PDB file of C-alpha atoms in Angstrom:
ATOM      1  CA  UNK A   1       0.000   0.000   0.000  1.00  0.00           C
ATOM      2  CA  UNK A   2       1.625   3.107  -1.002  1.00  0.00           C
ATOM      3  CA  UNK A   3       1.868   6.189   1.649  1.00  0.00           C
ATOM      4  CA  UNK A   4       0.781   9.575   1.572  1.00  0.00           C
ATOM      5  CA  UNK A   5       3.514  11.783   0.718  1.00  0.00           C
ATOM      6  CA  UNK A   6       2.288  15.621   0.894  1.00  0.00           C
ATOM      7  CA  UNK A   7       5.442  17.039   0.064  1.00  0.00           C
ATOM      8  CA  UNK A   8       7.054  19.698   1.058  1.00  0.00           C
ATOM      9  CA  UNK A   9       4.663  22.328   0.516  1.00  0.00           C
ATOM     10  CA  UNK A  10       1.819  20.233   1.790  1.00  0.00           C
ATOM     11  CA  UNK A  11       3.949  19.753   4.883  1.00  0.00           C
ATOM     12  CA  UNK A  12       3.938  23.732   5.294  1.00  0.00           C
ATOM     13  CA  UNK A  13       0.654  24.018   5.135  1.00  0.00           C
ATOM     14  CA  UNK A  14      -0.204  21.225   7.883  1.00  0.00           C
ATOM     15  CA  UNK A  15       1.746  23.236   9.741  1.00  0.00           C
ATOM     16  CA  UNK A  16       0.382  26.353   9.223  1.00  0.00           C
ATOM     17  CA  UNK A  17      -3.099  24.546   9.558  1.00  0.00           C
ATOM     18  CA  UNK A  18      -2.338  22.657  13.125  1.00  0.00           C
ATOM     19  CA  UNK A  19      -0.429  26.338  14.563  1.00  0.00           C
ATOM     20  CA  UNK A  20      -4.025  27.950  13.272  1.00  0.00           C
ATOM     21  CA  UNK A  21      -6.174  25.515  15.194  1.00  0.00           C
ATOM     22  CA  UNK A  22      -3.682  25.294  18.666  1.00  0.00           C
ATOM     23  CA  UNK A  23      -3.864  29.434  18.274  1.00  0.00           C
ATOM     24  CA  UNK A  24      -7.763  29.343  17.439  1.00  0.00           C
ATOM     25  CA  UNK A  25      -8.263  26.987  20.847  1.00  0.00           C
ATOM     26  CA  UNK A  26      -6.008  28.968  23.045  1.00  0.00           C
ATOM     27  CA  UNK A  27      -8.249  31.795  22.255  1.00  0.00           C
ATOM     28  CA  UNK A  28     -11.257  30.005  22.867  1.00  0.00           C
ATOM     29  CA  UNK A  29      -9.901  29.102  26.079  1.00  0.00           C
ATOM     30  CA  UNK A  30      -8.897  32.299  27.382  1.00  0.00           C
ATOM     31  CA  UNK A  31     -12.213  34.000  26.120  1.00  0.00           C
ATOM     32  CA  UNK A  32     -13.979  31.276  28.351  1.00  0.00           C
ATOM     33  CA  UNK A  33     -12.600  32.520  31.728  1.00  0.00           C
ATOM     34  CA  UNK A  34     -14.561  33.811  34.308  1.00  0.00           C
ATOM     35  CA  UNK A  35     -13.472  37.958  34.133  1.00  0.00           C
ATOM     36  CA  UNK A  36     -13.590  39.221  37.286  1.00  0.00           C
ATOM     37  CA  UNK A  37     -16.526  42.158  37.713  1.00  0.00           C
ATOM     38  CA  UNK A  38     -15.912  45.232  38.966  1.00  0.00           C
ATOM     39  CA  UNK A  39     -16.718  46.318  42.295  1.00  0.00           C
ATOM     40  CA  UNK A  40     -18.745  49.301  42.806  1.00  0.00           C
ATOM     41  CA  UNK A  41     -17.680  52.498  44.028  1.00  0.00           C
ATOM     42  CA  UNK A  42     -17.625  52.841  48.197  1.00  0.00           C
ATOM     43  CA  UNK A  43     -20.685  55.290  48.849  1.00  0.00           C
ATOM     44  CA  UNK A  44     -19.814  58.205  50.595  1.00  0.00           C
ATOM     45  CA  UNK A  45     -19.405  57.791  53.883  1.00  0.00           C
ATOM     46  CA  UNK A  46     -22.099  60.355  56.265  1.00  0.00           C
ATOM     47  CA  UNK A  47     -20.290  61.783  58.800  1.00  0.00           C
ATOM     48  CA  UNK A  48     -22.177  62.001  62.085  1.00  0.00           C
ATOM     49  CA  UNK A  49     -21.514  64.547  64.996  1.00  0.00           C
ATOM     50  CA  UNK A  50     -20.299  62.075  68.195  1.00  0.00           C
ATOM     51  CA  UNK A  51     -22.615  61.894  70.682  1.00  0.00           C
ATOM     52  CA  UNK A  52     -23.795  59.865  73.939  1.00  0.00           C
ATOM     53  CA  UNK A  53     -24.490  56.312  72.255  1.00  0.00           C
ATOM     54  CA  UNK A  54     -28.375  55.438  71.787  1.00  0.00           C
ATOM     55  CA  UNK A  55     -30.306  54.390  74.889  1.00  0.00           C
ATOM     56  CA  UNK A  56     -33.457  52.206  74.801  1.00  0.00           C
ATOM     57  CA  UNK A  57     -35.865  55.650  74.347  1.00  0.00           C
ATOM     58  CA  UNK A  58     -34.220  58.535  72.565  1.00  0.00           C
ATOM     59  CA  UNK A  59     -36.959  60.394  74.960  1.00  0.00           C
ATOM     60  CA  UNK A  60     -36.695  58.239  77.987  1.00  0.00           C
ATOM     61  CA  UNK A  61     -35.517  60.329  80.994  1.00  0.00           C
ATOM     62  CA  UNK A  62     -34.580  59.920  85.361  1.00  0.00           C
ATOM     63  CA  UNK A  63     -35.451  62.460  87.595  1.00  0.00           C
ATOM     64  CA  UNK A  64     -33.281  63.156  90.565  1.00  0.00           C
ATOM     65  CA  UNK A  65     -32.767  64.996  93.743  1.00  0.00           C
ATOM     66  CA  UNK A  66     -29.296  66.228  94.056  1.00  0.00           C
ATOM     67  CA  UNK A  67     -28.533  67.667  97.504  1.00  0.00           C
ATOM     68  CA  UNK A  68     -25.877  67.951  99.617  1.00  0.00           C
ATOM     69  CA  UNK A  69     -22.556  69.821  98.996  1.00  0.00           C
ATOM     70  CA  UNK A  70     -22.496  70.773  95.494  1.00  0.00           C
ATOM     71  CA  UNK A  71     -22.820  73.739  93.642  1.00  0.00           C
ATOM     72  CA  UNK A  72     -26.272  73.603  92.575  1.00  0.00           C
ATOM     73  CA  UNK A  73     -28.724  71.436  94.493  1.00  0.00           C
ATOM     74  CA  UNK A  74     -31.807  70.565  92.921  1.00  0.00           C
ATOM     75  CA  UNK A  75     -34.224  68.333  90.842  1.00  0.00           C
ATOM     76  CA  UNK A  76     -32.702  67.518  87.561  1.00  0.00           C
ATOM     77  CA  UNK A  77     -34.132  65.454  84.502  1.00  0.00           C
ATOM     78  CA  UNK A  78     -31.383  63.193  82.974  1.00  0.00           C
ATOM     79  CA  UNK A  79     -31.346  61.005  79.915  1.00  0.00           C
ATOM     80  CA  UNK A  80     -32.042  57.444  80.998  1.00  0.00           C
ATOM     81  CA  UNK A  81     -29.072  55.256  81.901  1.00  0.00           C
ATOM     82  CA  UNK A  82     -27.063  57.876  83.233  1.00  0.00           C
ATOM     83  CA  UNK A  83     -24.953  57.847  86.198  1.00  0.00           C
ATOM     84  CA  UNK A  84     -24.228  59.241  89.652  1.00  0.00           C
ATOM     85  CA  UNK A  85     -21.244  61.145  87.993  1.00  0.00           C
ATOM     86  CA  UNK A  86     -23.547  62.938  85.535  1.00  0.00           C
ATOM     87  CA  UNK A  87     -25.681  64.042  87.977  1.00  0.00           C
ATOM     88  CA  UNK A  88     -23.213  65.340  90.076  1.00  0.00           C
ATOM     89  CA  UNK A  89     -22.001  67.507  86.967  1.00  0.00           C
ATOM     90  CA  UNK A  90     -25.249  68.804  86.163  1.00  0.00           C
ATOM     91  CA  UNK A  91     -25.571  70.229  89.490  1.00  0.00           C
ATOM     92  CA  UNK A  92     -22.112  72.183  89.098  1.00  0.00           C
ATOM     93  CA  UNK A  93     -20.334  69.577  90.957  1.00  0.00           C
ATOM     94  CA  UNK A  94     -19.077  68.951  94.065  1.00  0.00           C
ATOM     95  CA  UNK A  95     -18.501  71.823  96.384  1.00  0.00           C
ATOM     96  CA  UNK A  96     -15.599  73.456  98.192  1.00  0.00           C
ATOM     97  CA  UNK A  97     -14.070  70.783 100.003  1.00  0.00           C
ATOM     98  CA  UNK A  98     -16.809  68.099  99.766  1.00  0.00           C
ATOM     99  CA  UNK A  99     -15.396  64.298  99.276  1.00  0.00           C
ATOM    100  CA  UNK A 100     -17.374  61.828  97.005  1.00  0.00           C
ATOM    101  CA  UNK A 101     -14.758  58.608  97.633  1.00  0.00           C
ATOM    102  CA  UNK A 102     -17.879  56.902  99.603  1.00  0.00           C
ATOM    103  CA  UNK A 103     -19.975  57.449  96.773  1.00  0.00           C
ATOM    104  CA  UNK A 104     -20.277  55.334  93.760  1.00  0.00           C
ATOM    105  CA  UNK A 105     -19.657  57.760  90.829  1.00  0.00           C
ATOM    106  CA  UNK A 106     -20.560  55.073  88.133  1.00  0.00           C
ATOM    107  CA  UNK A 107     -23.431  53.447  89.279  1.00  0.00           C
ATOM    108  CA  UNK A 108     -26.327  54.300  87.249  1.00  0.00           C
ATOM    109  CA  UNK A 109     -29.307  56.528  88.140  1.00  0.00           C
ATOM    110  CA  UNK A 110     -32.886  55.307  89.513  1.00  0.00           C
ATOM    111  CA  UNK A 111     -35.790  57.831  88.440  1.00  0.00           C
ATOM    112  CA  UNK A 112     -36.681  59.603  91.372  1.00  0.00           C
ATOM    113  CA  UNK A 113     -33.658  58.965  93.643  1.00  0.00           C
ATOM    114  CA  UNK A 114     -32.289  61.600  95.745  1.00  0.00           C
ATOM    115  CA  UNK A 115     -28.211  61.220  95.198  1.00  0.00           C
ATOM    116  CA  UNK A 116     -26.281  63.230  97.973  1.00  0.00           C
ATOM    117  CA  UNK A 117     -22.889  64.371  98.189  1.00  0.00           C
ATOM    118  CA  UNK A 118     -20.605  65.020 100.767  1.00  0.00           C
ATOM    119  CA  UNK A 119     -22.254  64.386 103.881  1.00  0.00           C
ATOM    120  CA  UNK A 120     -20.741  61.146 105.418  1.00  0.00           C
ATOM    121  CA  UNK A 121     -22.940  58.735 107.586  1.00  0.00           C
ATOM    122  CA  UNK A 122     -21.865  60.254 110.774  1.00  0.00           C
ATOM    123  CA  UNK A 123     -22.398  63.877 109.630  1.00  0.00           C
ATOM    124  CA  UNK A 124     -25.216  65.727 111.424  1.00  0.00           C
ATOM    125  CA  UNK A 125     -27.997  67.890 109.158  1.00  0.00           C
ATOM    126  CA  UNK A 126     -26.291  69.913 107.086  1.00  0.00           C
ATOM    127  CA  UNK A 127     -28.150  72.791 105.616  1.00  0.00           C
ATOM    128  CA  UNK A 128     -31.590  71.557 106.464  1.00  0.00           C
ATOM    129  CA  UNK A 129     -30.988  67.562 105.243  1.00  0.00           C
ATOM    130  CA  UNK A 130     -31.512  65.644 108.287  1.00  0.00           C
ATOM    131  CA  UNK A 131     -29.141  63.248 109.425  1.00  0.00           C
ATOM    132  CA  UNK A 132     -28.703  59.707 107.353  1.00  0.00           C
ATOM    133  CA  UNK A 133     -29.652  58.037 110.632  1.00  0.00           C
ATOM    134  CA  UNK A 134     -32.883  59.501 111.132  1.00  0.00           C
ATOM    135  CA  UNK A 135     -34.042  60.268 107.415  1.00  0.00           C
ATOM    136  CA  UNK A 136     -36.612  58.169 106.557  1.00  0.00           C
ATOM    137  CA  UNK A 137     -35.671  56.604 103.269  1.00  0.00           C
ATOM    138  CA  UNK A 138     -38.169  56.251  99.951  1.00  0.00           C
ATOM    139  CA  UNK A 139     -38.091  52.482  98.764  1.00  0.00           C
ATOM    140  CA  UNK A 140     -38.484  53.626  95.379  1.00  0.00           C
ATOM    141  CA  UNK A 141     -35.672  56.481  94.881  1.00  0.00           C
ATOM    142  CA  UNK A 142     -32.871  55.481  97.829  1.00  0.00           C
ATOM    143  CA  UNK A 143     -29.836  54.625  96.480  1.00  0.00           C
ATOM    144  CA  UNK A 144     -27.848  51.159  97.323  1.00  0.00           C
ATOM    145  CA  UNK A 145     -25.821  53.846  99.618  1.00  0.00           C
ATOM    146  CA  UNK A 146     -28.588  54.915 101.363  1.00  0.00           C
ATOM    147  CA  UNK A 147     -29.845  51.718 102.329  1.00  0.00           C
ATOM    148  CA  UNK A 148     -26.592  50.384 103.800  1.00  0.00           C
ATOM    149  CA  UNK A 149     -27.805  52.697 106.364  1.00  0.00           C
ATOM    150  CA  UNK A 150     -30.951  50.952 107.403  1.00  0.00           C
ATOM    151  CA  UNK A 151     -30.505  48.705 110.108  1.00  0.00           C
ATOM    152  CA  UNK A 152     -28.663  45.251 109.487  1.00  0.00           C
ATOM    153  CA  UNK A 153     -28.557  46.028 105.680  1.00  0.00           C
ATOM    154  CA  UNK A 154     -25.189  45.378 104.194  1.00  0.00           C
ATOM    155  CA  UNK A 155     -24.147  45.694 100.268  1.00  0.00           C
ATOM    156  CA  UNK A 156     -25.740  42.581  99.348  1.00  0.00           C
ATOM    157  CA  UNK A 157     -29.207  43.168 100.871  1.00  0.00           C
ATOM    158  CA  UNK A 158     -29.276  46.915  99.561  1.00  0.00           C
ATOM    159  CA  UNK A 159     -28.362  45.429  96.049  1.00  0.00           C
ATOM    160  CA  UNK A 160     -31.489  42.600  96.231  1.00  0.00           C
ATOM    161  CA  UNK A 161     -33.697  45.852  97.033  1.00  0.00           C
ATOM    162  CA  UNK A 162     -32.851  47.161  94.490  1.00  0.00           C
ATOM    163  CA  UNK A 163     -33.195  44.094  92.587  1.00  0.00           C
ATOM    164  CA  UNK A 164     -36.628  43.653  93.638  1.00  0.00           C
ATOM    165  CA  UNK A 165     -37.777  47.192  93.141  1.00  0.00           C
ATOM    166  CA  UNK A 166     -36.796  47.099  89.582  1.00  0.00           C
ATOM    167  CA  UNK A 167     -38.191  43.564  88.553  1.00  0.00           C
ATOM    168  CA  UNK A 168     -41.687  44.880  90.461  1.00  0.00           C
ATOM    169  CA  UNK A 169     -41.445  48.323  89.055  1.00  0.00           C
ATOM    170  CA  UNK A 170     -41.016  49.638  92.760  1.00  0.00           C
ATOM    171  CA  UNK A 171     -42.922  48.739  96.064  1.00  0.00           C
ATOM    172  CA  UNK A 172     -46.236  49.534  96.076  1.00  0.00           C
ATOM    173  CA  UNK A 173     -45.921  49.255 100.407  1.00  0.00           C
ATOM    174  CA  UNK A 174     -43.799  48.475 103.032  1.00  0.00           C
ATOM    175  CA  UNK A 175     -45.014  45.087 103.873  1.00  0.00           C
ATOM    176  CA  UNK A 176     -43.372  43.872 100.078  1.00  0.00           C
ATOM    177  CA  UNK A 177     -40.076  44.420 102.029  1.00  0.00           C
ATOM    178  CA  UNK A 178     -41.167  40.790 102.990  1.00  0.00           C
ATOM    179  CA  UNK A 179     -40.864  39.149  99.910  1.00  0.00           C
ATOM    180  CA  UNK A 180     -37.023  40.158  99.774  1.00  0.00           C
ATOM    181  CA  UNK A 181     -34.583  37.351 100.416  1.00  0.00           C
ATOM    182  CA  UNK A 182     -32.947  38.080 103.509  1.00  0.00           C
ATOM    183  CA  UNK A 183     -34.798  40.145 104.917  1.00  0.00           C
ATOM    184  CA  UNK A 184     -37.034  38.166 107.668  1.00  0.00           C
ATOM    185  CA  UNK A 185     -39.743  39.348 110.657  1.00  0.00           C
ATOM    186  CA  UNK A 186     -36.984  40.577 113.082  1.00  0.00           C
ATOM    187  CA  UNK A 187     -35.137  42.547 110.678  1.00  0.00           C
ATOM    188  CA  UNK A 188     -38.291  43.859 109.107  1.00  0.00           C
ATOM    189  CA  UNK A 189     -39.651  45.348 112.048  1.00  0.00           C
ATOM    190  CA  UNK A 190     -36.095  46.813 112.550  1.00  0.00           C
ATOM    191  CA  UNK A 191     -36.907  48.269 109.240  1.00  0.00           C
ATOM    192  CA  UNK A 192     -40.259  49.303 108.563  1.00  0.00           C
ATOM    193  CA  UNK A 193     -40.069  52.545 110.507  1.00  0.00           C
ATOM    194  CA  UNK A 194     -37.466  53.902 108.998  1.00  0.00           C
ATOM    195  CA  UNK A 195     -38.688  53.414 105.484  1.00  0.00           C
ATOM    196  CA  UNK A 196     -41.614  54.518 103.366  1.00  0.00           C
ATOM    197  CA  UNK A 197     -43.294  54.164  99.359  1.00  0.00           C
TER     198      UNK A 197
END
């Protein structure tokens, strides 16, 4: 059987015909490639002015008594979750030689607590305040501080007060004084008079 023979120009053209095709495929296979898309441009960025971060109710609010000695004693309306500290600067701060290292600066505000400053325990009335001994103290606005000064109430009993006042929404009487762990009959009645709602 006698073989092809295409000759030398024949040969040239397989050539040319096979570099063609490998060319034509490599295109084809570069054409199929995923092309990456472009991302879009950032958007511009809106610039906001800092401020206190956002609380539960942009219009919530505590009201509080700040008395003692600072500059300007008197009712003030807060935005809720503030603290001790900002209440203290709202009323001008802490007077002329008045310590606050037995009060709790960060603790945060109770509506319709009366916070005072610089008048220790053992102090007597100081411009009309009566003493912390015989004050009577409001349930629903003394601070933890303040109620470390009832009889036989430590931190931990003060705190569950508190506790209970806010998971009740405050006492609605005395007698729910009760219904707070730790505090029994005996140290109830050692209570009860020097508390009210």
């Amino acid at each position: 059987m006698p073989t092809l023979d295409p000759g030398r120009p024949g040969l040239r053209a397989l050539i040319v015909v096979g570099v063609a095709a490998a060319l034509v495929a490599a295109f084809i296979a570069w054409r199929s490639q995923p092309s990456p898309e472009p991302l879009p441009a950032p958007s511009p960025l809106t610039t906001t002015t800092p401020g206190p971060p956002p609380s539960p109710s942009a219009t919530a609010k505590v009201t509080v008594h700040v008395a003692g000695k600072v500059r300007k004693p008197g009712v003030y309306s807060l935005p809720a979750g503030s603290r001790v500290m900002d209440a203290l600067t709202a009323a001008g701060g802490a007077g002329h030689g008045a310590s606050t290292n037995s009060i709790n600066l960060a603790r945060r505000l109770v509506d319709g607590e009366q916070v005072v400053i610089g008048i220790p325990a053992s102090a007597p009335a100081v411009a009309g305040l009566p003493s912390p001994e015989s004050a009577i103290l409001d349930l629903n606005a003394a601070t933890p501080d303040q109620l470390e000064q009832l009889p036989g109430v430590g931190e931990v009993l003060a705190a569950r007060i508190v506790d209970f006042r806010t998971a009740h929404g405050g006492f609605a009487s005395i007698e729910q004084l009760r219904e707070v762990s730790g505090i029994g009959p005996r140290k109830y009645d050692e209570i009860k008079t020097k508390v009210r709602v």
